[in-house]
XYZ file of C-alpha atoms in Angstrom:
698
model
C -6.030 27.518 33.855
C -8.538 26.574 31.464
C -7.469 24.429 28.646
C -8.112 25.138 24.939
C -10.982 23.677 23.485
C -9.012 22.352 20.985
C -7.276 20.205 23.349
C -9.525 19.669 24.989
C -10.906 17.679 21.745
C -6.802 15.800 21.657
C -7.711 14.631 24.923
C -10.826 13.163 24.239
C -9.827 11.732 20.771
C -6.830 10.065 22.515
C -9.559 8.305 25.487
C -11.367 7.075 22.438
C -8.594 5.638 20.703
C -6.997 4.210 23.714
C -10.186 2.687 24.676
C -10.182 1.049 21.230
C -6.470 -0.285 21.415
C -7.437 -1.603 24.553
C -10.701 -3.248 23.993
C -11.652 -6.029 25.864
C -10.585 -9.042 24.201
C -11.403 -12.613 25.026
C -11.079 -15.840 22.664
C -12.082 -17.984 25.368
C -16.107 -16.221 25.811
C -15.244 -14.645 22.022
C -16.041 -10.913 23.041
C -13.918 -8.556 21.100
C -12.498 -11.408 18.727
C -12.099 -11.648 15.010
C -15.255 -11.710 12.578
C -18.327 -10.907 12.926
C -20.108 -12.609 16.105
C -23.606 -13.119 17.447
C -24.302 -13.392 21.565
C -24.902 -17.121 22.522
C -26.709 -17.989 25.948
C -26.506 -21.607 27.724
C -27.500 -21.348 30.768
C -25.989 -24.476 32.019
C -22.538 -24.479 30.024
C -19.641 -24.000 31.633
C -19.340 -20.049 30.122
C -23.087 -19.246 30.200
C -22.822 -16.509 27.233
C -20.708 -16.767 24.802
C -20.284 -14.506 21.241
C -19.491 -16.673 18.374
C -19.073 -16.401 14.677
C -21.947 -16.122 12.696
C -21.510 -18.714 10.333
C -21.340 -21.482 13.309
C -24.721 -20.729 13.633
C -25.765 -22.128 10.789
C -24.758 -25.826 12.224
C -27.343 -27.885 13.150
C -26.225 -29.384 16.846
C -25.623 -25.415 17.341
C -28.970 -24.862 16.453
C -30.112 -27.300 18.214
C -28.697 -26.588 21.201
C -30.096 -22.892 20.924
C -34.097 -24.035 20.970
C -33.100 -25.621 23.559
C -31.449 -23.336 25.533
C -29.097 -25.608 28.182
C -26.973 -28.927 28.083
C -29.428 -30.829 30.100
C -32.553 -29.727 27.620
C -30.863 -30.718 24.746
C -29.938 -34.174 26.507
C -33.759 -34.532 27.924
C -35.693 -33.332 25.503
C -34.519 -33.226 22.166
C -31.479 -36.670 22.351
C -33.897 -38.221 24.478
C -30.884 -39.774 26.573
C -30.311 -39.326 30.356
C -28.846 -36.515 31.671
C -25.231 -37.782 33.191
C -21.914 -36.251 33.390
C -20.380 -38.114 30.945
C -23.333 -37.255 28.596
C -23.093 -33.284 29.542
C -19.245 -33.815 28.981
C -20.296 -35.386 25.250
C -22.584 -32.380 24.788
C -20.085 -30.054 25.629
C -16.860 -31.760 23.534
C -19.106 -32.061 20.665
C -19.688 -28.098 20.794
C -16.223 -27.630 21.665
C -15.025 -29.206 18.435
C -17.744 -27.277 16.215
C -16.513 -24.134 17.676
C -12.141 -24.681 16.703
C -13.323 -24.638 13.080
C -15.246 -21.687 13.134
C -13.513 -20.046 15.832
C -9.514 -19.537 15.213
C -8.595 -17.190 18.130
C -10.473 -19.671 20.555
C -8.835 -22.742 19.126
C -5.396 -21.135 19.562
C -6.114 -19.770 22.538
C -7.725 -23.434 23.799
C -4.812 -25.669 22.279
C -1.858 -24.304 20.656
C 0.926 -23.984 22.700
C 3.991 -21.354 21.758
C 7.503 -20.204 23.440
C 6.978 -17.587 26.701
C 8.606 -14.431 25.997
C 11.397 -14.556 28.174
C 11.790 -18.019 28.776
C 9.501 -20.162 31.319
C 6.519 -22.801 30.392
C 5.103 -22.399 27.384
C 2.142 -20.960 26.679
C -1.420 -21.141 25.475
C -1.523 -18.853 22.236
C -3.497 -15.567 22.645
C -3.311 -13.254 19.766
C -2.437 -9.851 20.293
C -3.794 -6.739 18.193
C -1.858 -6.730 14.836
C -2.014 -10.290 15.056
C -5.779 -10.179 14.867
C -5.528 -7.771 12.216
C -3.636 -10.645 10.027
C -5.964 -13.489 10.886
C -9.207 -11.195 10.094
C -7.684 -10.963 6.512
C -6.946 -14.450 5.841
C -10.356 -15.537 7.345
C -11.887 -13.084 5.327
C -10.368 -14.612 2.000
C -11.012 -18.436 3.281
C -14.533 -17.308 4.491
C -15.558 -15.984 1.046
C -13.932 -19.764 -0.653
C -11.092 -17.439 -2.104
C -7.307 -18.818 -2.306
C -5.457 -17.024 0.859
C -2.932 -15.044 -0.703
C -1.226 -12.032 1.153
C 1.956 -10.617 1.364
C 2.458 -9.007 4.701
C 5.363 -6.139 4.970
C 6.374 -6.646 8.916
C 7.272 -4.131 11.588
C 9.484 -5.775 14.248
C 8.324 -8.071 17.604
C 4.774 -8.518 17.116
C 4.731 -11.856 16.282
C 3.470 -12.199 12.556
C 5.051 -15.206 11.422
C 3.783 -16.909 14.441
C 0.489 -16.096 13.448
C 0.823 -17.372 10.201
C 2.628 -20.653 11.555
C -0.003 -21.441 13.938
C -3.101 -20.728 11.718
C -1.484 -22.899 8.729
C -1.530 -25.678 11.410
C -4.961 -25.086 12.310
C -5.951 -25.521 8.591
C -4.120 -28.907 9.339
C -5.063 -29.988 12.360
C -8.984 -28.855 12.255
C -10.170 -28.180 8.694
C -9.369 -31.146 6.185
C -7.316 -33.819 6.187
C -4.603 -34.073 3.888
C -3.129 -30.819 4.022
C 0.259 -30.310 3.185
C 1.951 -27.499 4.020
C 5.643 -26.244 3.320
C 7.462 -23.492 5.405
C 10.944 -21.395 4.101
C 12.958 -19.351 6.007
C 15.398 -17.091 5.648
C 18.464 -19.476 7.658
C 19.339 -22.060 9.160
C 18.302 -20.631 12.389
C 14.806 -19.450 10.951
C 14.362 -23.350 10.051
C 15.422 -24.088 13.196
C 12.907 -22.100 15.276
C 10.073 -23.196 12.833
C 10.433 -26.877 13.426
C 10.544 -25.655 17.576
C 7.358 -23.794 17.267
C 5.949 -26.399 15.869
C 6.937 -29.184 17.783
C 6.160 -27.121 20.968
C 2.705 -26.908 19.527
C 1.978 -30.532 18.718
C 3.481 -32.191 21.724
C 1.176 -30.180 24.102
C -1.873 -30.809 21.061
C -4.677 -32.857 22.750
C -4.317 -36.460 21.080
C -7.978 -37.226 21.119
C -8.450 -33.319 18.585
C -6.730 -35.531 16.341
C -9.369 -37.949 15.643
C -13.019 -37.874 15.119
C -15.055 -37.960 18.041
C -15.891 -41.047 18.840
C -13.147 -42.485 17.468
C -10.151 -44.790 18.624
C -7.238 -43.359 19.689
C -4.249 -44.152 22.127
C -2.923 -41.333 24.465
C 0.838 -42.833 23.497
C 0.117 -42.900 20.019
C 2.642 -41.064 18.246
C 1.616 -37.075 16.841
C 4.502 -36.546 15.007
C 6.923 -38.624 12.569
C 9.694 -38.140 10.557
C 9.649 -38.812 7.009
C 12.489 -39.728 4.665
C 16.400 -39.610 5.431
C 16.304 -35.325 5.045
C 15.204 -34.267 8.687
C 12.976 -31.208 6.428
C 9.625 -33.384 6.229
C 7.633 -34.646 9.347
C 4.367 -36.360 9.096
C 1.128 -35.982 11.301
C -0.604 -39.168 10.570
C -3.903 -39.287 12.570
C -4.378 -36.082 9.918
C -2.192 -37.462 7.013
C -0.520 -33.691 6.436
C 2.800 -32.968 5.573
C 5.397 -30.476 7.082
C 7.971 -29.183 5.258
C 11.041 -26.863 6.249
C 13.507 -25.323 4.179
C 15.850 -23.062 3.921
C 16.307 -19.875 0.907
C 19.888 -21.032 1.294
C 19.725 -24.478 0.519
C 17.579 -24.352 -2.693
C 17.323 -27.694 -2.685
C 15.030 -28.014 0.135
C 12.504 -25.413 -0.873
C 10.871 -27.275 -3.739
C 7.355 -28.125 -3.492
C 5.154 -31.247 -4.535
C 1.785 -31.751 -3.186
C 1.730 -28.743 -1.188
C -1.583 -26.565 -0.345
C 0.253 -24.577 2.015
C 3.175 -22.196 1.278
C 4.890 -19.970 4.449
C 7.776 -17.736 2.953
C 9.306 -16.050 5.758
C 11.552 -13.046 5.579
C 11.555 -12.868 2.311
C 13.151 -9.337 1.922
C 16.621 -11.200 3.189
C 16.904 -13.888 0.687
C 20.009 -13.595 -0.753
C 20.270 -13.125 -4.769
C 23.413 -15.006 -6.124
C 23.801 -16.697 -9.127
C 21.565 -19.867 -9.863
C 19.639 -18.878 -6.161
C 17.315 -15.971 -7.069
C 14.644 -15.180 -4.684
C 12.048 -15.601 -7.716
C 13.718 -18.766 -8.818
C 12.512 -20.263 -4.805
C 9.496 -18.604 -4.947
C 8.441 -20.422 -8.376
C 9.500 -23.834 -7.368
C 8.079 -23.733 -4.087
C 4.819 -22.573 -5.183
C 4.642 -23.314 -8.933
C 2.102 -26.240 -8.173
C -0.284 -24.976 -5.872
C -3.540 -24.049 -7.795
C -6.074 -21.355 -7.706
C -8.957 -22.754 -5.371
C -9.997 -22.742 -1.937
C -7.979 -23.861 1.273
C -5.196 -23.792 -0.917
C -2.533 -20.368 0.608
C 0.717 -18.920 -0.206
C 2.467 -16.250 1.968
C 5.111 -14.283 1.600
C 5.993 -12.518 4.886
C 9.295 -10.232 5.581
C 10.309 -6.862 7.662
C 11.372 -4.761 5.084
C 14.943 -4.876 3.224
C 15.295 -1.591 1.121
C 13.478 -1.323 -2.065
C 14.149 -3.064 -5.917
C 14.269 -6.425 -4.106
C 12.040 -8.871 -5.374
C 9.882 -8.907 -1.830
C 9.675 -5.007 -2.488
C 8.371 -5.639 -6.079
C 5.952 -8.158 -5.481
C 4.761 -5.846 -2.086
C 4.241 -2.981 -4.860
C 2.299 -5.123 -7.504
C -0.105 -6.704 -4.432
C -0.608 -2.737 -2.590
C -1.700 -2.057 -6.655
C -4.139 -4.216 -7.607
C -1.283 -6.234 -10.406
C -1.326 -9.666 -8.998
C -3.683 -12.668 -7.145
C -1.768 -11.309 -3.911
C -3.427 -8.734 -0.973
C -0.631 -6.858 0.066
C -0.931 -6.012 4.257
C 1.406 -3.059 6.428
C 1.457 -2.986 10.305
C 2.423 -0.009 11.258
C 4.516 0.720 14.879
C 2.264 2.341 16.585
C -0.837 -0.144 16.507
C 1.345 -2.543 18.778
C 0.063 -2.067 21.965
C 3.438 -2.284 23.447
C 5.050 0.622 22.031
C 3.778 3.392 24.398
C 4.996 5.375 27.358
C 2.766 6.648 29.999
C 2.059 9.887 31.017
C 3.114 10.792 35.067
C 0.220 12.772 34.705
C -2.931 14.085 33.339
C -0.783 17.779 33.238
C 1.803 15.806 31.801
C -0.611 14.642 29.094
C -2.238 18.092 28.711
C 1.239 19.693 28.243
C 2.068 16.988 25.393
C -0.965 17.562 23.492
C -0.560 21.169 23.384
C 2.756 20.932 22.504
C 2.014 18.482 19.544
C -1.362 21.165 18.408
C 1.460 24.428 18.557
C 4.093 22.471 16.867
C 1.792 21.271 14.326
C 2.905 23.302 11.429
C 6.768 23.068 12.231
C 9.091 21.447 9.679
C 12.366 22.786 12.059
C 14.236 20.407 14.258
C 17.117 21.597 17.625
C 19.112 18.235 16.570
C 18.754 15.083 14.246
C 17.569 12.794 16.879
C 14.168 14.352 17.185
C 11.513 14.942 14.428
C 9.831 17.965 13.286
C 6.331 19.101 14.575
C 4.331 18.347 11.155
C 5.683 14.456 11.529
C 4.572 14.145 14.568
C 1.474 15.412 14.197
C 0.954 13.003 11.503
C 1.431 10.256 13.872
C -1.712 12.051 15.298
C -3.233 12.331 12.213
C -2.773 8.425 11.000
C -4.299 7.200 14.593
C -1.668 6.839 16.922
C -2.427 7.809 20.384
C -0.839 10.319 22.493
C 1.031 7.943 24.772
C 2.282 6.058 21.394
C 3.869 9.236 19.963
C 5.075 10.060 23.826
C 7.507 6.912 22.879
C 8.520 7.661 19.879
C 10.054 10.821 20.801
C 11.898 8.702 23.430
C 12.932 6.375 21.000
C 13.465 8.580 18.098
C 16.578 10.012 20.161
C 18.671 6.634 19.818
C 18.725 6.887 15.811
C 21.267 9.606 14.056
C 18.446 9.782 11.108
C 14.829 9.411 10.820
C 15.344 6.516 7.656
C 17.233 4.892 10.326
C 14.278 4.988 13.225
C 11.716 4.162 9.519
C 13.139 1.300 9.119
C 12.820 -0.231 12.742
C 9.472 1.755 13.325
C 7.758 2.626 10.167
C 4.733 4.183 10.321
C 3.398 3.296 6.441
C 4.722 0.401 3.966
C 6.853 3.761 2.434
C 8.305 4.285 4.991
C 9.108 0.508 5.940
C 10.945 0.218 2.549
C 12.803 3.549 3.054
C 16.570 3.239 4.612
C 17.791 6.508 3.117
C 16.589 10.391 1.955
C 13.672 12.029 3.166
C 10.699 13.049 1.722
C 10.386 16.826 0.171
C 6.611 16.815 0.008
C 4.434 16.604 3.038
C 2.407 13.999 3.313
C -0.309 16.054 5.250
C -0.343 18.421 1.986
C -0.057 15.772 -0.504
C -3.077 13.846 0.898
C -5.124 17.417 0.961
C -4.956 17.225 -3.258
C -6.061 13.277 -3.244
C -10.070 14.586 -2.726
C -10.359 16.214 -5.698
C -8.995 12.880 -7.895
C -11.321 11.555 -10.261
C -11.767 8.628 -12.621
C -11.388 10.401 -15.704
C -14.550 11.311 -18.302
C -12.796 9.921 -21.586
C -10.349 7.863 -22.392
C -8.678 7.298 -25.905
C -6.270 8.755 -28.127
C -5.664 11.852 -30.758
C -5.468 11.049 -33.871
C -4.401 13.829 -36.985
C -4.146 13.559 -40.708
C -0.824 11.735 -40.536
C 1.265 10.510 -37.364
C 3.307 13.061 -37.861
C 5.022 16.017 -40.107
C 2.679 19.262 -41.597
C -0.704 16.872 -41.604
C 0.162 15.366 -38.153
C -2.082 18.466 -36.952
C -4.942 18.501 -39.522
C -7.835 16.920 -38.585
C -7.734 16.373 -35.524
C -9.830 14.145 -33.511
C -10.713 12.279 -30.854
C -11.519 8.303 -30.653
C -12.620 6.461 -27.471
C -10.773 3.420 -26.240
C -10.299 1.225 -23.448
C -7.064 0.840 -24.200
C -6.250 4.253 -25.379
C -3.555 6.269 -22.653
C -4.776 9.878 -22.815
C -7.054 10.585 -20.084
C -9.548 13.302 -20.262
C -11.169 15.081 -17.151
C -11.542 18.558 -19.007
C -12.501 18.669 -22.627
C -11.366 21.198 -24.553
C -13.542 24.464 -24.694
C -14.098 26.494 -28.143
C -15.833 29.848 -28.747
C -16.261 30.679 -32.320
C -15.982 34.564 -31.259
C -13.767 34.817 -28.707
C -10.639 32.636 -27.499
C -9.163 32.929 -24.162
C -4.891 33.114 -24.662
C -2.780 31.781 -21.992
C -5.229 29.100 -21.457
C -3.743 26.059 -22.023
C -0.605 24.555 -21.118
C 1.071 21.067 -22.355
C 4.465 19.959 -20.446
C 6.473 16.406 -21.723
C 8.442 14.062 -19.493
C 10.103 12.168 -21.600
C 10.651 8.437 -20.803
C 14.002 7.106 -20.191
C 14.645 3.771 -21.548
C 11.710 0.767 -22.696
C 12.419 -1.341 -19.712
C 9.064 -2.572 -18.018
C 11.269 -0.493 -14.968
C 11.820 2.361 -16.781
C 9.833 5.506 -16.427
C 7.350 6.222 -18.179
C 6.845 9.373 -20.608
C 4.347 11.543 -19.527
C 2.054 14.351 -21.500
C 0.280 16.960 -19.008
C -2.737 19.027 -19.696
C -3.099 22.159 -17.267
C -6.054 24.237 -17.784
C -5.321 28.251 -16.251
C -8.349 28.969 -17.459
C -9.615 30.264 -13.427
C -6.239 32.006 -13.150
C -8.352 35.124 -14.068
C -10.533 35.216 -11.071
C -7.282 34.265 -8.647
C -7.765 30.780 -8.891
C -5.774 28.086 -9.727
C -4.821 25.561 -12.537
C -6.316 22.446 -12.648
C -4.909 18.988 -14.449
C -7.368 18.659 -18.241
C -5.602 15.364 -19.551
C -2.779 13.527 -19.253
C -1.166 10.820 -21.627
C 0.855 8.271 -20.214
C 2.838 5.079 -21.470
C 6.126 3.839 -22.982
C 6.831 5.025 -26.334
C 9.518 6.248 -28.463
C 11.023 9.894 -28.254
C 10.137 10.921 -31.623
C 6.837 9.401 -31.713
C 6.332 11.070 -28.743
C 6.672 14.430 -29.476
C 4.315 14.688 -32.606
C 1.661 12.662 -30.090
C 2.333 15.820 -27.699
C 2.442 18.562 -30.488
C -1.323 16.446 -31.663
C -2.296 17.060 -28.278
C -0.877 20.492 -27.877
C -2.854 21.508 -31.260
C -5.853 19.938 -29.907
C -5.920 21.947 -26.781
C -6.206 25.419 -29.027
C -3.114 25.467 -29.472
C -1.416 25.526 -26.195
C 1.624 25.939 -25.215
C 4.105 23.312 -25.471
C 7.039 22.506 -23.101
C 8.995 19.261 -23.631
C 11.774 18.712 -21.637
C 14.716 18.213 -23.376
C 16.947 16.799 -21.356
C 16.250 12.925 -21.664
C 16.390 13.239 -25.436
C 19.879 15.523 -25.443
C 21.028 12.659 -23.269
C 20.317 9.520 -25.541
C 20.584 11.370 -28.443
C 24.088 11.930 -29.108
C 24.371 13.088 -32.813
C 22.134 15.395 -33.176
C 18.711 13.648 -33.330
C 17.234 15.589 -30.327
C 17.293 19.047 -31.956
C 16.400 17.581 -35.286
C 13.103 16.185 -33.731
C 12.143 19.921 -32.007
C 13.401 21.770 -35.269
C 11.011 19.060 -37.107
C 8.639 20.216 -34.427
C 8.560 23.841 -34.614
C 8.641 24.190 -38.812
C 4.991 22.937 -37.440
C 4.157 24.163 -34.449
C 5.562 27.242 -34.476
C 5.786 29.380 -31.616
C 3.812 27.660 -29.460
C 6.780 25.188 -28.923
C 8.495 26.207 -25.919
C 12.388 27.732 -26.400
C 14.737 28.572 -23.447
C 15.401 32.153 -22.636
C 18.100 33.575 -24.831
C 20.590 35.761 -22.541
C 21.711 39.315 -24.466
C 24.998 37.396 -26.046
C 23.482 34.900 -27.713
C 20.893 37.050 -28.967
C 24.001 39.668 -30.148
C 25.613 36.003 -31.522
C 22.754 35.131 -33.448
C 22.640 32.201 -32.199
C 18.999 29.853 -32.822
C 16.808 29.320 -29.516
C 17.245 25.473 -28.042
C 13.626 24.280 -27.645
C 12.932 22.767 -24.734
C 12.913 22.861 -21.152
C 16.721 21.907 -19.817
C 16.222 20.075 -16.313
C 19.853 19.859 -14.820
C 20.838 20.143 -11.125
C 20.206 23.791 -11.135
C 16.906 24.137 -12.468
C 15.772 20.863 -11.356
C 16.269 22.515 -7.752
C 14.460 25.174 -8.888
C 11.234 23.617 -10.002
C 11.115 21.724 -7.461
C 11.754 23.580 -4.458
C 8.388 25.690 -6.791
C 6.552 22.446 -6.519
C 7.043 22.103 -2.887
C 5.279 25.739 -2.459
C 2.773 24.921 -5.161
C 1.797 21.643 -3.002
C 1.904 23.275 0.422
C -0.712 26.003 -0.356
C -2.645 24.072 -2.900
C -1.520 26.068 -6.080
C -3.280 23.610 -8.470
C -6.035 21.662 -8.805
C -4.795 17.238 -9.363
C -7.181 14.709 -10.740
C -4.824 12.074 -10.900
C -4.217 10.259 -7.402
C -1.275 8.611 -9.220
C 0.580 11.441 -9.215
C -0.240 12.061 -5.203
C 1.734 8.432 -4.436
C 4.998 9.829 -6.828
C 4.817 12.767 -4.138
C 4.849 10.694 -1.349
C 7.710 8.797 -3.026
C 10.215 11.477 -3.822
C 13.002 11.771 -1.783
C 15.902 14.588 -1.067
C 19.163 12.619 -0.893
C 22.240 12.794 1.723
C 24.185 14.444 -1.342
C 20.952 17.233 -1.588
C 20.044 15.412 -5.140
C 16.162 15.161 -5.783
C 14.708 11.833 -6.845
C 12.498 8.365 -6.628
C 12.572 5.676 -4.248
C 14.150 2.935 -6.266
C 11.578 0.934 -7.720
C 9.121 4.291 -7.664
C 8.710 6.561 -10.586
C 8.556 10.673 -11.043
C 7.348 11.244 -14.483
C 3.825 12.767 -13.409
C 5.676 14.775 -10.435
C 8.006 16.112 -12.948
C 5.232 17.177 -15.632
C 3.451 19.280 -12.640
C 6.934 20.766 -11.489
C 7.942 21.950 -14.723
C 4.648 23.338 -15.140
C 3.597 24.706 -12.725
C 7.035 26.900 -12.652
C 6.076 27.852 -16.217
C 2.424 27.937 -15.583
C 3.276 31.046 -12.700
C 6.412 32.081 -13.564
C 7.015 32.280 -17.084
C 3.505 32.632 -18.882
C 0.889 35.669 -18.587
C -2.404 35.557 -17.190
C -4.876 34.026 -19.522
C -7.183 37.050 -21.034
C -10.115 36.798 -23.081
C -9.978 38.612 -27.351
C -12.762 38.438 -29.577
C -11.715 36.371 -32.623
C -10.573 37.862 -35.805
C -10.568 35.026 -38.390
C -12.760 33.968 -41.019
C -15.328 31.880 -39.031
C -16.292 29.505 -41.622
C -12.970 28.705 -42.848
C -11.749 28.091 -39.157
C -14.264 25.770 -39.304
C -12.639 23.008 -41.890
C -9.617 22.365 -39.359
C -11.555 22.393 -35.535
C -10.654 19.323 -33.814
C -13.291 16.847 -33.110
C -14.042 17.123 -29.177
C -14.215 13.904 -27.047
C -17.486 15.456 -25.593
C -18.945 14.791 -29.511
C -17.686 11.545 -29.523
C -20.433 8.744 -29.539
């Protein structure tokens, strides 16, 4: 039977991915190893062709050996010494000593013994693919002369902590004398394992490699000795370096000192008790480490929920708000997680089913994954064999959250233990191409900050620290105006703490809806501010955008103002801004009784579901154009809980999301389509209070 072209394309791409995953890696020859490498051929060397780190080629000895073309030629013609077995061995040893300083995977595979999985004799450390990814990140920082600062979010069972620990040992034993290290484990068993790892490595480490070439040594000299009576500090005499091992359970064991390298293991699992917070332990351990080359601080952990110290620090690193870089390894990047197919026919059938169900969000049981998610795994780079494994493994877990906590596909999933994403990641990512840096940044000012004069003499002032971002400035025409063009939506901040949601003022331009095109995000104000000041600022922005319809989410105002302040503030705004302030629709009974209008959009359990379900359709059908990438991040961290409520994951925000949700509901279901009308006013009079636009500010 003839296969479809699409399926053939998937099969071909899968083979390409598998070739990449299982590409040759030989740390001894350097083939497929980390970093930029160059071919290096010496005819009579034990390994004639090697692939060396490009930085190594600047070494004078390496240059001389390359020019000579052989070990014998180097000895005879350059060094002008007799060619003997001993002289050849010395050249080889010198070359190895140079290479071990530049080539961590080579050094590890030559000298660093670790415990064999499943028992048996210790084996030399050969990096797997995720470990190579990790070391590549560390080496990029080291080679650039930068301090090494990394927060590693781990999936299980790929040896991330082992790679870090052996890397630290490499810096201590090879790079510089006197580098001291501090390792803090989650608990006592973790510290025992770390100590055992180092003992194994140093026990079989060649003593001559702890000395310079030609330096006297004894095969019986101790390679590690205890320091003090605590039993947790050790020293390698030949390198004049210390290794201290502590646990988060015993904070006194975690105090730093003259340490250069710090490895904090399973940080997310550290328990917080009175007088022993994770951040306090970290501060005590790391405060003395200078921000300079050949220093290292690494936090690593498997995930353990959200809102804790590790989660917050990871988010900060991911956003570029700290000294640290963030790193995550997905489960499908780990070679062992794959399930081979019985034959090609089974593989084709699996690919065909994957393709056919890529838009299917339904599942037959709670122990399987929707077709949309499996297709997302494919788009993220997983092989068919890896997805095949995932489908099989998923039957062990009663819901997606449990599976994701063990085998996360991205760093957001890694922290998700409950709830499921409201918005499809695939749908959300399609919006990212239209996101861009705003054209202007600043604030809008009037003749006053509040009251009637607040919307007089409106002007935009550029400012590097302004909180109004403008992608599309207001458009005005002296002869015509577009009614119902602009919409301004306000989400009120809940509290003033640094962890509270932000206030958000969103400007939507609906102009192209006249031609069947989607509305577009035109501007956005984002920050923390008092509620009354926020209301007046939103009024100024709405007035600036041609007296746009102003929709203020009133639930927070009404909830946080129990003495009528909310109604008072909105009434003041209405007195100034008039009918362009959004009011809820009144029932016939309310009108009959003559009850006053209630201003603002009230978000309760019912209306929230309405606007979120509508936003889900809007995102799926791409019914608006987004400009702010940070909003997309909020979409990706918005979940539906088991009680069918909607909220942002702990540690994340939904203020931008809510302005879009309310805005799209009103935009498509309450407002009339924009329409062009002739102005029927005195043009000269209108110029008096015309707002000064961003485009006119120099």
